Coordinates of N, CA and C in Angstrom, one line a residue:
M1 N -52.6 5.3 16.6 CA -52.7 6.2 17.7 C -51.4 6.9 18.0
T2 N -51.5 8.2 18.2 CA -50.3 9.0 18.4 C -50.1 9.2 19.9
S3 N -48.9 9.4 20.2 CA -48.5 9.7 21.6 C -48.9 11.1 21.9
P4 N -49.3 11.4 23.1 CA -49.7 12.8 23.5 C -48.4 13.7 23.5
L5 N -47.2 13.1 23.5 CA -46.0 13.9 23.5 C -45.6 14.3 22.1
V6 N -46.1 13.6 21.1 CA -45.7 13.9 19.7 C -46.8 14.6 19.1
S7 N -46.6 15.7 18.6 CA -47.6 16.5 17.9 C -47.4 16.5 16.4
T8 N -48.5 16.3 15.7 CA -48.3 16.3 14.2 C -48.5 17.7 13.6
S9 N -49.1 18.6 14.4 CA -49.3 20.0 13.8 C -48.4 20.9 14.7
P10 N -48.0 22.0 14.1 CA -47.2 23.0 14.9 C -48.1 23.6 15.9
S11 N -47.5 24.0 17.0 CA -48.3 24.6 18.1 C -48.7 26.0 17.7
P12 N -49.7 26.5 18.3 CA -50.2 27.8 17.9 C -49.1 28.9 18.2
G13 N -49.0 29.8 17.3 CA -48.1 30.9 17.5 C -46.6 30.6 17.0
T14 N -46.4 29.4 16.6 CA -45.1 29.1 16.1 C -45.1 28.9 14.5
H15 N -44.0 29.2 13.9 CA -43.9 29.1 12.5 C -42.9 28.1 12.2
P16 N -43.1 27.3 11.1 CA -42.0 26.4 10.7 C -40.7 27.1 10.3
P17 N -39.6 26.5 10.5 CA -38.3 27.3 10.2 C -38.3 27.5 8.7
E18 N -37.8 28.7 8.4 CA -37.7 29.2 7.0 C -36.5 28.5 6.4
R19 N -36.6 28.3 5.0 CA -35.5 27.7 4.3 C -34.2 28.6 4.4
G20 N -33.1 28.0 4.7 CA -31.9 28.7 4.8 C -31.6 29.4 6.1
Q21 N -32.5 29.3 7.1 CA -32.4 30.0 8.3 C -31.1 29.6 9.1
G22 N -30.8 28.3 9.1 CA -29.6 27.9 9.7 C -28.3 28.4 9.1
F23 N -28.3 28.5 7.8 CA -27.2 29.0 7.0 C -27.0 30.5 7.3
R24 N -28.2 31.2 7.4 CA -28.2 32.6 7.6 C -27.7 32.9 9.0
R25 N -28.1 32.1 10.0 CA -27.7 32.3 11.4 C -26.2 32.0 11.6
F26 N -25.8 30.9 11.0 CA -24.3 30.5 11.1 C -23.4 31.6 10.4
T27 N -23.8 32.0 9.2 CA -23.0 33.0 8.5 C -23.0 34.4 9.2
A28 N -24.1 34.8 9.8 CA -24.1 36.0 10.5 C -23.2 36.0 11.8
R29 N -23.3 34.8 12.5 CA -22.4 34.7 13.7 C -20.9 34.6 13.2
L30 N -20.6 33.8 12.2 CA -19.3 33.8 11.7 C -18.8 35.1 11.1
G31 N -19.8 35.8 10.5 CA -19.5 37.1 9.9 C -19.0 38.1 10.8
W32 N -19.5 38.2 12.1 CA -19.0 39.1 13.0 C -17.5 38.9 13.3
V33 N -17.1 37.6 13.3 CA -15.7 37.3 13.5 C -14.9 37.7 12.3
L34 N -15.4 37.3 11.1 CA -14.7 37.6 9.9 C -14.7 39.1 9.6
A35 N -15.7 39.9 10.0 CA -15.7 41.3 9.8 C -14.6 42.0 10.5
V36 N -14.0 41.4 11.5 CA -12.9 42.0 12.2 C -11.6 41.3 11.8
V37 N -11.6 40.0 11.7 CA -10.4 39.3 11.4 C -9.8 39.6 10.0
V38 N -10.7 39.6 9.0 CA -10.2 39.9 7.6 C -9.6 41.3 7.4
P39 N -10.2 42.3 7.9 CA -9.5 43.6 7.8 C -8.2 43.7 8.6
V40 N -8.1 43.0 9.8 CA -6.9 43.0 10.5 C -5.8 42.2 9.7
W41 N -6.2 41.1 9.1 CA -5.3 40.3 8.2 C -4.8 41.2 7.0
L42 N -5.7 42.0 6.4 CA -5.3 42.9 5.3 C -4.3 43.9 5.8
A43 N -4.6 44.5 7.0 CA -3.8 45.6 7.5 C -2.4 45.1 8.0
G44 N -2.4 43.9 8.6 CA -1.1 43.5 9.3 C -0.7 42.1 9.1
G45 N -1.1 41.5 8.0 CA -0.7 40.1 7.7 C 0.8 40.0 7.5
R46 N 1.4 41.0 6.9 CA 2.9 40.9 6.7 C 3.7 41.0 7.9
V47 N 3.1 41.4 9.0 CA 3.8 41.4 10.3 C 4.2 40.0 10.7
L48 N 3.4 39.0 10.4 CA 3.7 37.6 10.8 C 4.9 37.1 10.1
T49 N 5.2 37.6 8.9 CA 6.4 37.2 8.1 C 7.5 38.2 8.2
N50 N 7.4 39.2 9.0 CA 8.4 40.3 9.1 C 8.8 40.9 7.8
S51 N 7.8 41.1 6.9 CA 8.0 41.7 5.6 C 7.2 42.9 5.4
T52 N 7.0 43.7 6.4 CA 6.2 45.0 6.2 C 7.1 46.0 5.5
G53 N 6.4 46.9 4.9 CA 7.1 47.9 4.1 C 6.4 49.3 4.2
D54 N 6.6 50.1 3.1 CA 6.0 51.4 3.1 C 4.5 51.4 2.9
L55 N 4.0 50.4 2.2 CA 2.6 50.4 1.9 C 1.7 49.8 3.0
T56 N 2.2 49.2 4.0 CA 1.4 48.6 5.1 C 0.5 49.6 5.8
P57 N 1.0 50.8 6.1 CA 0.1 51.8 6.7 C -1.0 52.3 5.7
V58 N -0.7 52.3 4.4 CA -1.7 52.7 3.4 C -2.8 51.6 3.4
Y59 N -2.4 50.4 3.4 CA -3.5 49.3 3.4 C -4.3 49.3 4.7
A60 N -3.6 49.6 5.8 CA -4.3 49.7 7.1 C -5.3 50.9 7.1
A61 N -5.0 51.9 6.4 CA -5.8 53.1 6.4 C -6.9 53.1 5.3
T62 N -6.8 52.3 4.3 CA -7.8 52.3 3.2 C -8.6 51.0 3.1
L63 N -7.9 49.9 2.8 CA -8.6 48.7 2.5 C -9.3 48.1 3.8
A64 N -8.6 48.1 4.9 CA -9.2 47.5 6.1 C -10.4 48.2 6.6
P65 N -10.4 49.6 6.7 CA -11.6 50.2 7.2 C -12.8 50.1 6.2
V66 N -12.5 50.1 4.9 CA -13.6 50.0 4.0 C -14.3 48.6 4.2
L67 N -13.5 47.6 4.2 CA -14.1 46.2 4.4 C -14.8 46.1 5.8
L68 N -14.2 46.7 6.8 CA -14.8 46.6 8.1 C -16.2 47.3 8.2
V69 N -16.2 48.5 7.6 CA -17.5 49.3 7.7 C -18.6 48.6 6.8
L70 N -18.2 48.1 5.6 CA -19.2 47.5 4.8 C -19.7 46.2 5.5
S71 N -18.8 45.4 6.1 CA -19.2 44.2 6.7 C -20.1 44.4 7.9
V72 N -19.7 45.4 8.7 CA -20.5 45.7 9.9 C -21.9 46.2 9.5
V73 N -22.0 47.1 8.6 CA -23.3 47.6 8.1 C -24.2 46.4 7.6
A74 N -23.6 45.6 6.8 CA -24.3 44.4 6.2 C -24.8 43.5 7.2
L75 N -24.1 43.3 8.3 CA -24.6 42.4 9.4 C -25.5 43.1 10.4
A76 N -25.2 44.4 10.7 CA -25.9 45.1 11.7 C -27.3 45.6 11.3
V77 N -27.5 46.0 10.1 CA -28.8 46.5 9.7 C -29.9 45.4 9.8
P78 N -29.7 44.2 9.2 CA -30.7 43.1 9.4 C -30.9 42.7 10.8
A79 N -29.8 42.8 11.7 CA -30.0 42.4 13.1 C -30.9 43.4 13.8
R80 N -31.0 44.6 13.4 CA -31.8 45.6 14.0 C -33.3 45.5 13.5
R81 N -33.5 44.8 12.4 CA -34.8 44.7 11.8 C -35.4 43.3 12.1
Q82 N -36.6 43.1 11.6 CA -37.3 41.9 11.9 C -36.7 40.7 11.3
A83 N -35.9 40.8 10.3 CA -35.3 39.7 9.6 C -34.2 39.0 10.5
R84 N -33.6 39.8 11.3 CA -32.6 39.3 12.3 C -31.2 38.9 11.7
Y85 N -31.3 38.3 10.5 CA -30.1 37.9 9.8 C -30.1 38.3 8.3
P86 N -28.9 38.5 7.7 CA -29.0 38.8 6.3 C -29.6 37.6 5.5
S87 N -30.0 37.9 4.3 CA -30.6 36.9 3.4 C -29.5 35.9 3.0
V88 N -30.0 34.8 2.4 CA -29.1 33.7 2.0 C -28.2 34.3 0.9
R89 N -28.7 35.1 0.0 CA -28.0 35.7 -1.1 C -26.9 36.7 -0.5
A90 N -27.3 37.5 0.4 CA -26.3 38.4 1.0 C -25.2 37.7 1.8
C91 N -25.6 36.6 2.5 CA -24.6 35.8 3.2 C -23.6 35.2 2.2
T92 N -24.1 34.7 1.1 CA -23.2 34.1 0.1 C -22.3 35.1 -0.5
I93 N -22.8 36.3 -0.8 CA -21.9 37.4 -1.4 C -20.9 37.8 -0.3
L94 N -21.3 38.0 0.9 CA -20.4 38.4 1.9 C -19.3 37.3 2.2
L95 N -19.6 36.1 2.2 CA -18.6 35.0 2.3 C -17.6 35.0 1.2
M96 N -18.1 35.3 0.0 CA -17.1 35.4 -1.2 C -16.2 36.6 -1.0
S97 N -16.8 37.7 -0.5 CA -16.0 38.9 -0.3 C -14.9 38.6 0.8
W98 N -15.3 38.0 1.9 CA -14.3 37.7 2.9 C -13.2 36.7 2.4
G99 N -13.6 35.8 1.6 CA -12.7 34.8 1.0 C -11.7 35.5 0.1
C100 N -12.2 36.5 -0.7 CA -11.2 37.3 -1.5 C -10.3 38.2 -0.6
G101 N -10.9 38.6 0.5 CA -10.1 39.4 1.4 C -8.9 38.6 2.0
I102 N -9.2 37.4 2.4 CA -8.2 36.5 2.9 C -7.1 36.2 1.9
A103 N -7.5 35.9 0.7 CA -6.6 35.7 -0.4 C -5.8 37.0 -0.7
L104 N -6.4 38.1 -0.7 CA -5.7 39.4 -0.9 C -4.7 39.6 0.2
G105 N -4.9 39.3 1.4 CA -4.0 39.4 2.5 C -2.7 38.7 2.2
F106 N -2.8 37.5 1.5 CA -1.6 36.8 1.1 C -0.8 37.4 0.0
T107 N -1.5 38.1 -0.9 CA -0.9 38.6 -2.1 C -0.6 40.1 -2.2
L108 N -1.0 40.9 -1.2 CA -0.7 42.3 -1.2 C 0.8 42.6 -1.3
P109 N 1.2 43.3 -2.4 CA 2.7 43.6 -2.5 C 3.0 44.8 -1.6
D110 N 4.3 44.9 -1.3 CA 4.8 46.0 -0.5 C 6.1 46.5 -1.1
T111 N 6.5 47.7 -0.7 CA 7.7 48.3 -1.2 C 8.6 48.6 0.0
G112 N 9.9 48.7 -0.3 CA 10.8 49.1 0.8 C 11.8 47.9 1.0
E113 N 12.8 48.2 1.9 CA 13.8 47.2 2.2 C 13.3 46.0 2.9
G114 N 13.4 44.8 2.4 CA 13.0 43.6 3.0 C 11.5 43.4 2.9
A115 N 10.7 44.2 2.2 CA 9.3 44.1 2.2 C 8.8 43.2 1.0
S116 N 7.8 42.4 1.3 CA 7.2 41.6 0.2 C 5.8 41.2 0.7
S117 N 5.1 40.4 -0.2 CA 3.8 39.9 0.2 C 4.1 38.7 1.1
V118 N 3.0 38.2 1.8 CA 3.1 37.0 2.6 C 3.5 35.8 1.7
L119 N 2.8 35.7 0.5 CA 3.1 34.7 -0.4 C 4.6 34.7 -0.8
G120 N 5.1 35.9 -1.1 CA 6.5 36.0 -1.5 C 7.4 35.7 -0.4
A121 N 7.1 36.0 0.8 CA 8.0 35.7 1.9 C 8.0 34.1 2.2
W122 N 6.9 33.5 1.9 CA 6.8 32.0 2.2 C 7.4 31.2 1.0
A123 N 7.0 31.6 -0.2 CA 7.4 30.8 -1.4 C 8.6 31.3 -2.1
G124 N 9.2 32.5 -1.7 CA 10.4 33.0 -2.3 C 10.1 34.0 -3.3
P125 N 11.2 34.6 -3.9 CA 11.1 35.8 -4.8 C 10.4 35.4 -6.1
G126 N 10.3 34.2 -6.5 CA 9.7 33.8 -7.7 C 8.2 34.0 -7.6
A127 N 7.6 34.0 -6.4 CA 6.2 34.1 -6.3 C 5.7 35.6 -6.2
E128 N 6.7 36.5 -6.2 CA 6.3 37.9 -6.1 C 5.5 38.4 -7.3
G129 N 5.9 37.9 -8.5 CA 5.2 38.3 -9.7 C 3.8 37.8 -9.7
A130 N 3.6 36.6 -9.3 CA 2.2 36.0 -9.2 C 1.4 36.7 -8.2
A131 N 2.0 37.0 -7.0 CA 1.3 37.7 -6.0 C 0.8 39.1 -6.4
A132 N 1.7 39.8 -7.1 CA 1.4 41.2 -7.6 C 0.3 41.1 -8.7
A133 N 0.4 40.1 -9.5 CA -0.7 39.9 -10.6 C -2.0 39.6 -10.0
L134 N -2.1 38.9 -8.9 CA -3.4 38.5 -8.3 C -4.0 39.5 -7.4
S135 N -3.1 40.4 -6.8 CA -3.6 41.3 -5.8 C -4.6 42.3 -6.3
N136 N -4.4 42.9 -7.5 CA -5.3 43.9 -8.1 C -6.7 43.3 -8.3
P137 N -6.8 42.2 -9.1 CA -8.2 41.6 -9.3 C -8.8 41.2 -8.0
L138 N -8.1 40.6 -7.0 CA -8.7 40.2 -5.8 C -9.2 41.4 -5.0
G139 N -8.4 42.5 -5.0 CA -8.9 43.7 -4.3 C -10.2 44.3 -4.9
I140 N -10.2 44.3 -6.2 CA -11.4 44.9 -6.9 C -12.6 44.0 -6.6
I141 N -12.4 42.7 -6.7 CA -13.5 41.8 -6.5 C -14.0 41.8 -5.1
M142 N -13.0 41.9 -4.1 CA -13.4 42.0 -2.7 C -14.2 43.2 -2.4
V143 N -13.8 44.4 -2.9 CA -14.6 45.6 -2.6 C -15.9 45.6 -3.3
F144 N -15.9 45.1 -4.5 CA -17.2 45.1 -5.3 C -18.2 44.1 -4.6
L145 N -17.7 42.9 -4.1 CA -18.6 42.0 -3.4 C -19.0 42.5 -2.1
A146 N -18.2 43.3 -1.4 CA -18.5 43.8 -0.1 C -19.6 44.9 -0.2
V147 N -19.5 45.7 -1.2 CA -20.5 46.7 -1.5 C -21.8 46.1 -1.9
M148 N -21.7 45.1 -2.8 CA -22.9 44.4 -3.3 C -23.6 43.6 -2.1
G149 N -22.8 43.0 -1.2 CA -23.4 42.3 -0.1 C -24.0 43.2 0.9
C150 N -23.5 44.4 1.1 CA -24.1 45.4 1.9 C -25.4 45.9 1.4
V151 N -25.4 46.2 0.1 CA -26.7 46.7 -0.5 C -27.8 45.6 -0.5
V152 N -27.4 44.4 -0.9 CA -28.4 43.3 -0.9 C -28.9 43.0 0.5
S153 N -28.0 43.0 1.5 CA -28.4 42.7 2.9 C -29.4 43.8 3.4
I154 N -29.1 45.0 3.1 CA -30.0 46.1 3.6 C -31.4 46.0 2.8
R155 N -31.3 45.9 1.5 CA -32.6 45.9 0.7 C -33.4 44.7 1.1
Q156 N -32.8 43.5 1.2 CA -33.6 42.3 1.4 C -34.1 42.2 2.9
S157 N -33.6 42.9 3.8 CA -34.1 42.9 5.1 C -35.1 44.0 5.4
A158 N -35.4 44.8 4.4 CA -36.3 45.9 4.6 C -37.7 45.6 4.9
H159 N -38.2 44.5 4.4 CA -39.6 44.1 4.6 C -39.8 43.1 5.8
G160 N -38.7 42.7 6.4 CA -38.8 42.0 7.6 C -38.6 40.5 7.5
D161 N -38.8 39.9 6.3 CA -38.7 38.5 6.2 C -37.3 38.0 5.8
G162 N -36.5 38.9 5.2 CA -35.1 38.5 4.9 C -35.0 37.5 3.8
Q163 N -36.0 37.3 3.1 CA -36.0 36.3 2.0 C -35.8 36.9 0.6
G164 N -35.6 38.1 0.5 CA -35.3 38.7 -0.7 C -36.5 39.4 -1.4
R165 N -37.6 39.5 -0.8 CA -38.7 40.2 -1.4 C -38.4 41.7 -1.4
S166 N -38.3 42.3 -2.6 CA -37.9 43.7 -2.6 C -39.1 44.6 -2.6
R167 N -40.3 44.2 -2.9 CA -41.4 45.0 -2.9 C -42.7 44.2 -2.9
D168 N -43.8 44.8 -2.5 CA -45.1 44.1 -2.5 C -45.8 44.3 -3.8
A169 N -46.7 43.4 -4.1 CA -47.5 43.6 -5.3 C -48.4 44.8 -5.2
D170 N -48.7 45.2 -3.9 CA -49.5 46.4 -3.7 C -48.8 47.7 -4.1
E171 N -47.5 47.6 -4.3 CA -46.7 48.7 -4.7 C -46.6 48.9 -6.2
D172 N -47.1 48.0 -7.0 CA -47.0 48.1 -8.4 C -47.7 49.4 -9.0
H173 N -48.7 49.9 -8.3 CA -49.4 51.1 -8.8 C -48.5 52.3 -8.7
A174 N -47.5 52.3 -7.8 CA -46.6 53.4 -7.6 C -45.4 53.4 -8.5
Q175 N -45.2 52.4 -9.3 CA -44.0 52.3 -10.2 C -44.1 53.3 -11.3
G176 N -43.1 54.0 -11.5 CA -43.1 55.0 -12.6 C -43.6 56.4 -12.1
T177 N -43.8 56.6 -10.8 CA -44.2 57.9 -10.3 C -43.2 58.4 -9.4
G178 N -43.3 59.6 -9.0 CA -42.4 60.2 -8.1 C -41.3 61.1 -8.8
Y179 N -40.2 61.3 -8.1 CA -39.2 62.1 -8.6 C -38.4 61.5 -9.7
F180 N -38.3 60.2 -9.8 CA -37.5 59.5 -10.8 C -38.4 58.5 -11.5
P181 N -39.2 58.9 -12.5 CA -40.1 58.0 -13.2 C -39.3 57.1 -14.2
V182 N -38.5 56.2 -13.6 CA -37.7 55.3 -14.5 C -38.6 54.4 -15.3
L183 N -39.6 53.9 -14.6 CA -40.4 52.8 -15.3 C -41.7 53.4 -15.9
D184 N -41.7 54.7 -16.1 CA -42.9 55.4 -16.7 C -42.9 55.1 -18.2
V185 N -43.7 54.1 -18.6 CA -43.8 53.8 -20.0 C -45.2 53.9 -20.5

């Protein structure tokens, strides 16, 4: 005999929680913080070590706004749709992008009198070469993952479930038609 307070079936009108919903919710909430903190770190991280140089304004005008805009779009579009949060795939890609952005903030080289990367200021002049060697790949990977996360987030939230369904089976008849018949075989 079951207690009247314990129900074995879901109540009408409720749905069981979707797989990954907690991760999506946590990443989206953390993402709003990281969407601001990581670009600020890229733009002014060397201020903490007093090693700013001639390239600091360039980084603040290029890298930081690009990452900020891509992150905000990737988080805001699903929030305005029925999905409410980016998909698990988009959240993972965005987390990797923000991780590369944090690492890039440590390794961004600078020029001028007394200027260096944060890693170079902390570890000494021997780390400058390693920081310069890591900064290019980290920057490229960060921007690529940010663009990819933005595109995946927008596309996978288009149908409302946020689970990555890119199209319905009902849309198969329209494949290969229209202005760009890519799949017309």
